[in-house]
Coordinates of C-alpha atoms in Angstrom, one line a residue:
Chain A
M1 CA 0.0 0.0 0.0
S2 CA 1.6 3.3 -1.1
F3 CA 1.7 6.3 1.2
S4 CA -0.3 9.1 -0.5
E5 CA -0.8 11.8 2.2
E6 CA 0.1 15.3 1.1
A7 CA 1.0 18.5 2.9
V8 CA -1.1 21.3 1.5
H9 CA -1.7 25.1 1.9
F10 CA -4.7 27.2 1.3
E11 CA -5.6 30.8 1.7
S12 CA -8.2 32.0 4.2
N13 CA -8.8 35.6 5.2
G14 CA -5.4 36.6 4.0
K15 CA -3.6 33.9 5.9
R16 CA -1.8 30.8 4.6
L17 CA -3.3 27.8 6.3
F18 CA -1.9 24.3 6.5
G19 CA -3.4 20.9 6.1
I20 CA -2.7 17.2 5.4
F21 CA -4.7 15.8 2.6
H22 CA -5.5 12.1 2.5
P23 CA -6.9 11.1 -0.9
A24 CA -9.4 8.2 -1.0
S25 CA -7.4 5.0 -1.5
D26 CA -9.6 4.0 -4.4
G27 CA -8.9 7.3 -6.2
N28 CA -12.5 8.4 -6.2
K29 CA -13.2 12.2 -5.8
K30 CA -16.8 11.9 -4.7
F31 CA -16.6 12.3 -1.0
G32 CA -14.4 14.6 1.1
I33 CA -14.4 15.2 4.8
I34 CA -12.7 18.2 6.5
F35 CA -11.4 17.8 10.0
A36 CA -11.5 20.9 12.1
N37 CA -9.0 21.4 15.1
S38 CA -10.2 20.3 18.5
G39 CA -9.5 23.5 20.4
M40 CA -5.8 24.2 20.6
Q41 CA -4.9 20.7 19.4
N42 CA -3.3 20.7 15.9
R43 CA -4.4 18.6 13.0
V44 CA -3.1 15.4 14.6
G45 CA -5.8 15.6 17.2
P46 CA -5.8 14.4 20.9
H47 CA -3.9 11.2 21.3
R48 CA -3.4 11.1 17.5
L49 CA -7.2 10.5 17.0
Y50 CA -7.5 12.6 13.8
V51 CA -4.6 10.8 12.0
T52 CA -6.0 7.4 12.9
F53 CA -9.6 8.3 11.9
A54 CA -8.5 10.0 8.6
R55 CA -6.4 7.0 7.5
I56 CA -9.3 4.6 8.1
L57 CA -11.7 6.9 6.2
S58 CA -9.3 7.1 3.3
Q59 CA -9.2 3.3 3.1
R60 CA -13.0 3.4 3.0
G61 CA -13.1 5.6 0.0
Y62 CA -13.4 9.1 1.5
S63 CA -10.8 11.8 1.0
V64 CA -9.9 13.7 4.1
L65 CA -8.4 17.1 4.8
R66 CA -7.1 17.7 8.3
I67 CA -6.6 21.5 8.7
D68 CA -4.8 23.8 11.2
F69 CA -6.6 27.0 12.1
P70 CA -4.7 30.3 12.2
G71 CA -2.0 30.2 14.9
I72 CA -2.3 26.4 15.4
G73 CA 0.1 23.8 14.1
E74 CA 1.8 24.9 10.9
S75 CA -0.6 27.6 9.9
E76 CA 0.1 31.4 9.9
G77 CA -1.4 33.6 12.5
E78 CA -1.6 33.9 16.2
V79 CA -4.0 32.5 18.8
N80 CA -5.5 35.4 20.7
E81 CA -8.3 33.6 22.6
T82 CA -8.5 30.0 23.8
H83 CA -12.2 29.3 24.4
F84 CA -14.1 27.0 22.2
D85 CA -15.6 29.6 19.9
A86 CA -12.1 31.1 19.2
H87 CA -11.7 29.7 15.7
N88 CA -13.5 31.4 12.8
P89 CA -15.9 29.1 10.8
D90 CA -14.9 31.1 7.7
D91 CA -11.6 29.2 7.8
T92 CA -13.5 25.9 7.5
V93 CA -15.4 27.3 4.6
S94 CA -12.1 28.2 2.9
A95 CA -11.1 24.6 3.3
V96 CA -14.4 23.6 1.6
D97 CA -13.4 25.9 -1.3
F98 CA -10.0 24.2 -1.4
L99 CA -11.3 20.7 -1.6
K100 CA -13.9 21.7 -4.2
K101 CA -11.6 23.8 -6.4
E102 CA -8.1 22.3 -6.0
K103 CA -8.9 18.6 -5.3
K104 CA -12.2 18.5 -7.3
I105 CA -14.0 16.7 -4.5
R106 CA -17.8 16.8 -5.3
K107 CA -19.5 16.1 -1.9
I108 CA -18.4 17.6 1.4
A109 CA -18.9 16.7 5.0
L110 CA -17.3 18.2 8.1
F111 CA -16.0 16.6 11.3
G112 CA -14.9 18.1 14.6
L113 CA -14.4 17.1 18.2
C114 CA -15.4 19.5 21.0
A115 CA -14.5 23.0 19.9
G116 CA -14.0 21.6 16.4
A117 CA -17.6 20.4 16.5
R118 CA -18.8 24.0 17.5
N119 CA -16.8 25.3 14.5
V120 CA -18.1 22.9 11.9
I121 CA -21.8 23.3 12.7
K122 CA -21.3 27.1 12.4
A123 CA -19.5 26.6 9.1
A124 CA -22.1 24.2 7.8
S125 CA -24.9 26.7 8.7
I126 CA -23.3 29.3 6.4
D127 CA -22.2 27.0 3.6
Q128 CA -24.9 25.1 1.9
R129 CA -22.4 23.0 0.0
V130 CA -21.8 21.0 3.2
E131 CA -24.0 17.9 3.0
R132 CA -23.3 16.3 6.4
V133 CA -21.8 17.2 9.7
V134 CA -20.2 14.8 12.2
M135 CA -19.8 16.3 15.7
W136 CA -18.1 14.4 18.5
S137 CA -18.5 15.7 22.1
L138 CA -20.2 18.9 21.0
P139 CA -20.4 21.3 24.0
I140 CA -23.8 23.0 24.0
I141 CA -23.0 25.1 27.1
W142 CA -20.9 23.3 29.5
I143 CA -17.2 23.0 29.5
S144 CA -15.1 20.1 30.7
P145 CA -14.1 20.7 34.3
S146 CA -10.5 20.5 33.4
F147 CA -10.9 23.3 30.9
P148 CA -10.2 26.8 32.3
A149 CA -13.2 29.0 32.0
P150 CA -12.6 31.7 29.4
A151 CA -13.6 35.3 29.3
L152 CA -13.7 35.5 33.1
K153 CA -12.9 39.2 33.1
K154 CA -16.1 39.8 31.1
D155 CA -18.3 37.2 32.8
P156 CA -17.3 35.5 36.0
R157 CA -19.6 32.5 35.2
G158 CA -17.3 31.4 32.3
W159 CA -19.0 28.9 30.0
M160 CA -21.2 26.9 32.3
S161 CA -24.9 26.5 33.1
R162 CA -26.1 26.2 36.6
K163 CA -26.3 22.5 36.2
G164 CA -22.9 22.4 34.8
A165 CA -21.6 24.2 37.8
I166 CA -23.1 21.6 40.1
L167 CA -21.6 18.8 38.2
T168 CA -18.2 20.6 38.1
L169 CA -18.4 20.9 41.8
K170 CA -19.1 17.2 42.2
D171 CA -16.3 16.3 39.7
K172 CA -13.7 18.5 41.4
F173 CA -14.7 17.2 44.8
Q174 CA -14.3 13.6 43.7
K175 CA -10.9 14.4 42.2
S176 CA -9.8 16.3 45.3
M177 CA -10.0 13.0 47.2
H178 CA -7.1 11.6 45.2
I179 CA -3.6 12.6 46.1
D180 CA -2.5 12.0 42.5
A181 CA -4.9 14.7 41.3
W182 CA -3.3 17.3 43.7
K183 CA 0.2 16.1 42.7
R184 CA -0.6 16.5 39.1
Y185 CA -2.2 19.9 39.7
F186 CA 0.7 21.5 41.6
S187 CA 3.5 19.7 39.8
S188 CA 2.4 21.4 36.6
G189 CA 3.2 24.8 38.0
Q190 CA -0.5 25.6 38.9
N191 CA -1.3 27.5 42.0
L192 CA -4.2 28.3 44.3
M193 CA -5.3 31.1 42.0
G194 CA -6.5 28.5 39.4
I195 CA -8.7 26.9 42.0
L196 CA -10.1 30.2 43.1
I197 CA -11.0 31.1 39.6
T198 CA -12.9 27.8 39.2
V199 CA -14.6 28.3 42.5
R200 CA -15.6 31.8 41.6
S201 CA -17.1 30.6 38.3
I202 CA -19.0 27.8 40.0
F203 CA -20.3 30.3 42.6
W204 CA -21.6 32.8 40.1
N205 CA -23.3 30.0 38.1
L206 CA -25.0 28.6 41.2
I207 CA -26.5 32.0 42.2
S208 CA -27.4 32.9 38.6
N209 CA -31.0 32.8 37.5
E210 CA -30.1 33.2 33.9
D211 CA -32.2 31.2 31.4
K212 CA -29.5 29.1 29.9
W213 CA -30.9 29.2 26.4
S214 CA -30.8 33.0 26.3
Q215 CA -27.1 33.2 27.3
K216 CA -25.7 35.9 25.1
R217 CA -22.3 34.4 25.0
H218 CA -23.8 31.4 23.1
H219 CA -26.0 33.3 20.8
V220 CA -24.0 32.8 17.5
F221 CA -23.6 29.1 18.2
F222 CA -27.3 28.6 19.1
T223 CA -28.4 30.4 15.9
A224 CA -26.1 28.2 13.8
F225 CA -27.2 25.0 15.6
S226 CA -30.8 25.8 15.0
A227 CA -30.3 26.8 11.4
Y228 CA -28.4 23.7 10.5
V229 CA -30.8 21.2 12.2
K230 CA -33.8 22.9 10.7
S231 CA -32.1 22.8 7.2
G232 CA -32.8 19.1 7.2
R233 CA -29.2 18.2 6.4
P234 CA -28.0 15.1 8.3
A235 CA -26.0 15.6 11.5
L236 CA -24.4 13.0 13.7
F237 CA -24.0 13.9 17.4
L238 CA -21.7 11.4 19.1
Y239 CA -20.9 11.5 22.8
G240 CA -19.1 9.4 25.3
S241 CA -21.4 8.2 28.0
K242 CA -19.1 9.9 30.6
D243 CA -20.0 13.3 29.1
N244 CA -23.4 13.2 30.8
V245 CA -23.9 17.0 31.1
L246 CA -23.2 17.5 27.4
I247 CA -25.6 14.7 26.4
E248 CA -28.4 16.1 28.6
E249 CA -27.9 19.7 27.3
Y250 CA -27.9 18.4 23.7
K251 CA -31.2 16.5 24.3
E252 CA -32.8 19.6 25.8
K253 CA -31.6 21.8 23.0
I254 CA -32.6 19.5 20.1
K255 CA -36.0 19.1 21.7
E256 CA -36.4 22.9 22.0
I257 CA -35.5 23.7 18.5
S258 CA -37.2 20.8 16.7
E259 CA -40.4 21.1 18.7
N260 CA -40.8 17.4 18.7
K261 CA -40.9 17.4 14.9
K262 CA -38.8 14.8 13.0
N263 CA -35.3 16.0 12.3
S264 CA -32.3 14.6 10.6
A265 CA -30.1 14.7 13.7
C266 CA -28.8 11.3 14.9
L267 CA -27.5 10.8 18.5
K268 CA -25.0 8.0 19.3
I269 CA -23.6 7.4 22.7
I270 CA -20.4 5.4 23.2
S271 CA -20.4 3.4 26.4
N272 CA -17.6 4.3 28.8
G273 CA -16.4 7.0 26.4
N274 CA -14.9 10.2 27.9
H275 CA -14.8 13.6 26.3
S276 CA -12.0 12.9 23.8
F277 CA -12.5 9.1 23.6
T278 CA -9.0 8.6 25.1
S279 CA -9.0 4.8 25.4
V280 CA -8.3 2.9 22.3
D281 CA -11.4 0.8 22.7
T282 CA -13.8 3.7 22.9
K283 CA -12.0 5.5 20.1
T284 CA -12.3 2.4 17.8
E285 CA -16.0 2.2 18.6
A286 CA -16.6 5.9 18.0
I287 CA -14.9 5.6 14.6
S288 CA -16.8 2.5 13.7
E289 CA -20.2 4.1 14.6
T290 CA -19.3 7.2 12.5
I291 CA -18.4 5.1 9.5
E292 CA -21.6 3.2 9.7
W293 CA -23.5 6.5 9.8
L294 CA -21.5 7.9 6.9
S295 CA -22.3 4.8 4.8
Q296 CA -25.8 6.2 4.3
W297 CA -24.1 9.1 2.4
S298 CA -21.7 6.9 0.4
N299 CA -24.5 4.5 -0.4
D300 CA -25.5 7.2 -2.8
R301 CA -22.3 6.6 -4.7
C302 CA -24.3 5.4 -7.8
N303 CA -26.2 8.7 -7.9
A304 CA -23.2 10.9 -6.8
Chain B
M1 CA 11.0 29.8 4.2
E2 CA 9.1 26.8 5.6
S3 CA 8.8 23.7 3.6
P4 CA 6.6 20.8 4.9
L5 CA 7.6 17.5 3.4
F6 CA 7.5 13.7 3.8
I7 CA 10.9 12.3 4.2
N8 CA 11.1 8.8 2.7
Y9 CA 13.6 6.2 3.7
E10 CA 13.5 2.4 3.8
N11 CA 9.8 2.6 2.8
K12 CA 8.9 4.8 5.8
N13 CA 7.5 8.3 5.4
L14 CA 8.3 10.8 8.1
F15 CA 6.6 14.2 8.2
G16 CA 8.9 17.1 8.7
V17 CA 9.2 20.9 8.2
L18 CA 12.4 22.4 6.9
H19 CA 13.1 26.0 7.9
T20 CA 15.5 27.8 5.7
P21 CA 16.7 31.4 6.4
E22 CA 15.6 33.7 3.6
N23 CA 18.6 36.0 3.2
R24 CA 21.3 34.7 5.3
P25 CA 22.0 31.0 4.4
S26 CA 23.9 29.4 7.2
K27 CA 25.9 26.3 7.6
K28 CA 24.5 25.9 11.1
G29 CA 21.5 23.6 11.5
I30 CA 19.3 22.4 14.4
I31 CA 17.3 19.2 14.5
F32 CA 14.2 19.2 16.7
L33 CA 13.3 16.1 18.7
H34 CA 9.8 15.9 20.1
P35 CA 8.8 14.2 23.4
Y36 CA 6.7 11.1 24.1
A37 CA 3.0 10.5 23.3
E38 CA 0.6 13.4 24.1
E39 CA 3.5 15.6 25.4
K40 CA 4.4 16.0 21.8
Q41 CA 1.1 17.6 21.0
R42 CA 1.4 20.1 23.9
I43 CA 4.8 21.4 22.8
D44 CA 4.0 21.5 19.1
R45 CA 3.6 25.2 18.7
I46 CA 6.6 25.9 21.0
F47 CA 8.7 24.0 18.5
V48 CA 7.2 26.0 15.6
H49 CA 7.9 29.2 17.5
M50 CA 11.5 28.2 18.3
A51 CA 12.3 27.1 14.8
R52 CA 11.0 30.4 13.4
L53 CA 13.0 32.4 15.9
L54 CA 16.2 30.5 15.1
C55 CA 15.6 30.7 11.3
A56 CA 15.2 34.5 11.7
K57 CA 18.7 34.4 13.3
G58 CA 20.2 32.6 10.3
Y59 CA 19.9 29.0 11.4
S60 CA 18.5 26.2 9.3
A61 CA 16.2 23.9 11.3
I62 CA 14.2 20.8 10.8
R63 CA 11.3 19.6 12.8
F64 CA 10.1 16.0 12.2
D65 CA 7.8 13.4 13.6
F66 CA 9.3 10.1 14.5
Y67 CA 7.8 7.0 12.8
G68 CA 4.4 6.2 14.4
C69 CA 4.0 9.7 15.8
G70 CA 2.2 12.9 14.6
D71 CA 1.7 13.0 10.9
S72 CA 4.3 10.4 10.1
E73 CA 3.4 6.9 8.8
G74 CA 3.0 4.0 11.2
N75 CA 1.4 3.3 14.5
F76 CA 2.6 4.4 17.9
E77 CA 3.0 0.8 19.2
E78 CA 5.6 0.3 16.4
V79 CA 7.9 3.0 17.9
T80 CA 11.1 1.7 19.6
I81 CA 14.2 3.5 20.7
D82 CA 16.0 1.9 17.8
S83 CA 13.5 3.1 15.3
Q84 CA 13.8 6.6 16.7
I85 CA 17.6 6.6 16.5
S86 CA 17.3 5.3 12.9
D87 CA 14.8 8.0 12.0
L88 CA 17.1 10.6 13.4
R89 CA 20.1 9.3 11.6
N90 CA 18.3 9.4 8.3
V91 CA 16.8 12.9 8.9
R92 CA 20.2 14.2 9.9
N93 CA 21.7 12.8 6.7
M94 CA 19.0 14.3 4.5
F95 CA 19.3 17.7 6.4
V96 CA 23.1 17.8 5.9
R97 CA 22.9 16.8 2.3
E98 CA 20.0 19.2 1.3
K99 CA 21.2 22.3 3.3
G100 CA 25.0 21.8 3.3
I101 CA 25.0 21.9 7.1
D102 CA 28.4 21.6 8.7
E103 CA 27.5 22.4 12.3
I104 CA 24.7 20.2 13.6
S105 CA 22.9 20.7 16.9
L106 CA 20.1 18.7 18.5
F107 CA 17.3 20.3 20.4
G108 CA 15.1 17.8 22.3
I109 CA 12.4 18.2 24.9
R110 CA 11.7 15.5 27.6
L111 CA 12.2 12.1 26.1
G112 CA 13.3 13.8 22.9
A113 CA 16.2 15.2 24.9
N114 CA 17.2 11.7 26.0
I115 CA 17.2 10.5 22.4
A116 CA 19.4 13.5 21.5
I117 CA 21.9 12.5 24.2
Q118 CA 21.9 8.8 23.1
Y119 CA 22.3 9.7 19.5
A120 CA 25.1 12.2 20.2
G121 CA 27.1 9.3 21.7
M122 CA 27.0 7.6 18.3
D123 CA 27.5 10.6 16.0
K124 CA 30.7 12.6 16.7
D125 CA 29.5 15.4 14.3
I126 CA 26.9 16.6 16.8
E127 CA 28.3 19.8 18.2
K128 CA 25.7 21.1 20.6
L129 CA 22.9 19.6 22.6
I130 CA 20.0 21.7 23.7
L131 CA 18.1 19.7 26.3
W132 CA 14.8 20.9 27.8
S133 CA 13.8 18.8 30.9
P134 CA 15.4 15.5 29.9
I135 CA 14.1 12.5 31.7
I136 CA 16.6 12.0 34.5
N137 CA 15.1 8.8 35.8
G138 CA 13.5 6.5 33.2
A139 CA 12.1 4.1 35.8
E140 CA 10.3 7.0 37.5
Y141 CA 8.9 8.2 34.2
A142 CA 7.6 4.7 33.5
E143 CA 6.1 4.6 36.9
T144 CA 4.3 7.9 36.2
L145 CA 2.8 6.4 33.0
I146 CA 1.5 3.4 35.0
R147 CA 0.1 5.8 37.7
N148 CA -1.7 7.8 35.0
K149 CA -3.3 4.5 33.8
I150 CA -4.5 3.7 37.3
F151 CA -5.8 7.3 37.8
S152 CA -7.6 7.4 34.4
S153 CA -9.2 4.0 35.0
L154 CA -10.5 5.2 38.4
M155 CA -11.8 8.5 36.9
D156 CA -13.3 7.2 33.7
S157 CA -14.6 3.7 34.7
K158 CA -14.6 3.9 38.5
I159 CA -12.4 0.7 38.3
R160 CA -9.4 0.5 40.6
I161 CA -6.7 -1.4 38.9
S162 CA -3.4 -2.2 40.4
K163 CA 0.1 -1.8 39.1
E164 CA 0.5 -5.5 39.1
Q165 CA -2.6 -6.0 36.9
I166 CA -1.2 -3.5 34.4
L167 CA 2.2 -5.1 34.4
S168 CA 0.6 -8.5 33.9
T169 CA -1.4 -7.2 30.9
L170 CA 1.9 -5.7 29.6
D171 CA 3.5 -9.2 29.9
S172 CA 0.7 -11.2 28.4
E173 CA -0.5 -8.8 25.7
G174 CA 2.8 -7.0 24.9
C175 CA 1.3 -3.6 25.3
V176 CA -1.2 -1.6 27.4
D177 CA -3.3 1.4 26.5
I178 CA -2.2 4.5 28.5
D179 CA -4.3 7.6 27.7
G180 CA -4.8 6.5 24.1
F181 CA -1.2 5.4 23.3
Y182 CA 0.0 1.9 23.5
L183 CA 3.0 1.5 25.9
T184 CA 4.8 -1.6 24.7
K185 CA 6.6 -4.0 26.8
Q186 CA 9.8 -3.2 24.9
N187 CA 9.5 0.5 25.6
Y188 CA 8.5 0.0 29.2
E189 CA 11.7 -2.1 29.7
Y190 CA 13.7 0.6 27.8
L191 CA 12.5 3.3 30.2
N192 CA 13.2 1.2 33.2
N193 CA 16.8 0.5 32.1
M194 CA 17.4 3.9 30.5
D195 CA 20.9 5.0 31.4
A196 CA 21.5 7.5 28.7
Y197 CA 23.6 9.6 31.0
T198 CA 26.6 7.3 31.5
K199 CA 26.9 5.1 28.4
S200 CA 26.0 7.5 25.7
L201 CA 27.9 10.7 26.4
N202 CA 29.8 12.5 23.7
S203 CA 32.7 14.4 25.1
S204 CA 33.0 16.8 22.2
C205 CA 29.5 18.3 22.8
E206 CA 28.5 21.6 24.4
A207 CA 25.3 21.2 26.2
F208 CA 22.5 23.5 27.5
I209 CA 20.1 22.0 30.0
G210 CA 17.0 24.1 30.5
I211 CA 14.6 23.2 33.3
T212 CA 11.6 25.0 34.9
K213 CA 10.7 25.9 38.4
S214 CA 8.3 23.0 38.4
E215 CA 11.3 20.7 38.5
T216 CA 13.0 22.5 41.5
S217 CA 12.5 19.4 43.6
I218 CA 14.8 17.3 41.4
I219 CA 17.3 20.0 40.7
T220 CA 20.0 18.1 42.5
K221 CA 19.5 15.3 40.0
Y222 CA 20.0 17.7 37.2
E223 CA 23.0 19.2 38.8
S224 CA 24.6 15.7 39.2
F225 CA 23.8 15.0 35.5
A226 CA 25.4 18.3 34.4
K227 CA 28.4 17.4 36.6
K228 CA 28.8 14.0 34.9
L229 CA 28.8 15.8 31.5
R230 CA 31.5 18.2 32.7
I231 CA 33.7 15.5 34.2
I232 CA 34.1 13.8 30.9
G233 CA 35.1 17.1 29.2
N234 CA 31.8 18.6 28.0
K235 CA 31.0 22.2 28.5
C236 CA 27.6 22.2 30.1
D237 CA 25.2 25.0 31.4
L238 CA 22.3 24.2 33.6
V239 CA 19.7 26.9 33.6
L240 CA 16.6 27.0 35.8
T241 CA 13.9 29.4 34.7
D242 CA 10.7 30.8 36.2
D243 CA 8.4 29.0 33.8
K244 CA 5.5 26.6 34.3
M245 CA 5.5 23.0 33.2
Y246 CA 4.8 23.8 29.5
W247 CA 4.2 20.1 28.5
D248 CA 1.3 19.7 30.8
Q249 CA -2.4 19.5 29.7
R250 CA -3.4 22.6 31.7
T251 CA -0.7 24.8 30.4
H252 CA -1.5 23.7 26.9
Y253 CA -5.1 24.8 27.4
E254 CA -3.8 28.1 28.5
W255 CA -1.7 28.3 25.4
Y256 CA 1.3 28.8 27.6
F257 CA 4.8 29.5 26.2
P258 CA 7.9 29.2 28.5
D259 CA 9.2 32.7 27.4
N260 CA 12.0 32.8 29.9
L261 CA 13.3 29.4 28.8
I262 CA 12.9 30.3 25.2
K263 CA 14.9 33.6 25.7
Q264 CA 17.7 31.9 27.7
T265 CA 18.0 29.1 25.1
L266 CA 18.2 31.5 22.2
D267 CA 20.9 33.6 24.0
W268 CA 22.9 30.4 24.7
I269 CA 22.7 29.2 21.1
L270 CA 23.6 32.6 19.7
H271 CA 26.6 33.0 22.0
H272 CA 28.1 29.5 21.7

């Protein structure tokens, strides 16, 4: 089997962005999937997830483009903010242009994990050429407890709902019972200030009466989410069962916007999976479930 | 100028990025060696930043992913110390050939620094070693990996597994999944027996060892390591900076750069 992966560049908003292109192993140019960075992780993904997944997809007849957003990996630019709406969906749309124009790929889907999932649904809501979206561990409101709450100067609640704050409190309490957790925390150069910031964020969320669906800091994302789901284009929402807050918030949100009408969103839950499907077993299952879902798309090969 | 490329040797494809100074071509070149498993991801942009800074000062540089890591071909469980040494040798040959380098330095972080030390013992053309937080005790490092596995199992699955159970799996299956990367029995044994400090020293090298305040508790170990290097005739500078542990998950989320260490390292390289 010959190695055919290629380092590529494309322009976006005046910046030269980088990606790795995996052509479909059978040479077809029908289906292409763009992988968007998971937060600050470069195109390789957490524990090399994006590389593994892209290589399997390539063997199954899909071309894949793993991109780096500005300031990440090999791309030009700087990272100015580190929250999960920090990356501009226009950059993903530029990657769609690249696949269509330079690689002559006819049908496009997007994939992202966590912050990458937020990005791709926003990109798909503004680019009708995107036919499908695969979102793993899409945060609706809540952030992972290990993720520092952003924009604290502007809003001490960070990115949490009240329920998220309660669960964060439980999670932190549970971890604080283990000496290894403290060792890890302090040995990494962290100090008490980090703990105080988290406690402050939890406190403000606990006393907040804010309606979580009206949170201004999520407005752009909620609009994009609704627009995409209502467009009728298929979407896969895949979560690890350990991401219980995210799953619950997803269910509430999808119910609210679809008003119990039928929609093309599909929810899959991977047993024992955590936020980034760290274990090899859960990663393998998540990939397998996604490929099964994508097969509905590629079954249209004859008509494509 | 930055040129991403796949370096092919012996039917392996290694991803790399070659940095070439625009106006001031230099005969000095630096090869970057990344750390183990997920630590590689966390220092990725620090490497990019350092390579760009050095290139602006007239140095050629090459960053590459070992076989089975990053964008390179292969699976992580196929990685061995021998495969990494072989990767480095081939990248070094390509770098020297393509860029006409006559002064080669190695810059490694964590386990990448240990590979640099080991390789320098075999290649007398290596002139400088830039070592950020090399692993001083391989057995302790291996122990940390096992502890991470125990901690993750407890947090993710509420299952308490023992070190003995993990070692038994390592024995019977040849590898064990630690945070998404397979630790092989071979690599576990390598870490436990790692003695890069005494058997692989190259007495013609100048070395810079950069550590952060997070390692203050083991500074005496670093001092004794630096002393060993000096005893056999190397010039060696040990520098402690007021930086956080930049290869940690939390500091990565903060997009943290060890600016003091970066500055001190650049000063050292430019003045030696």
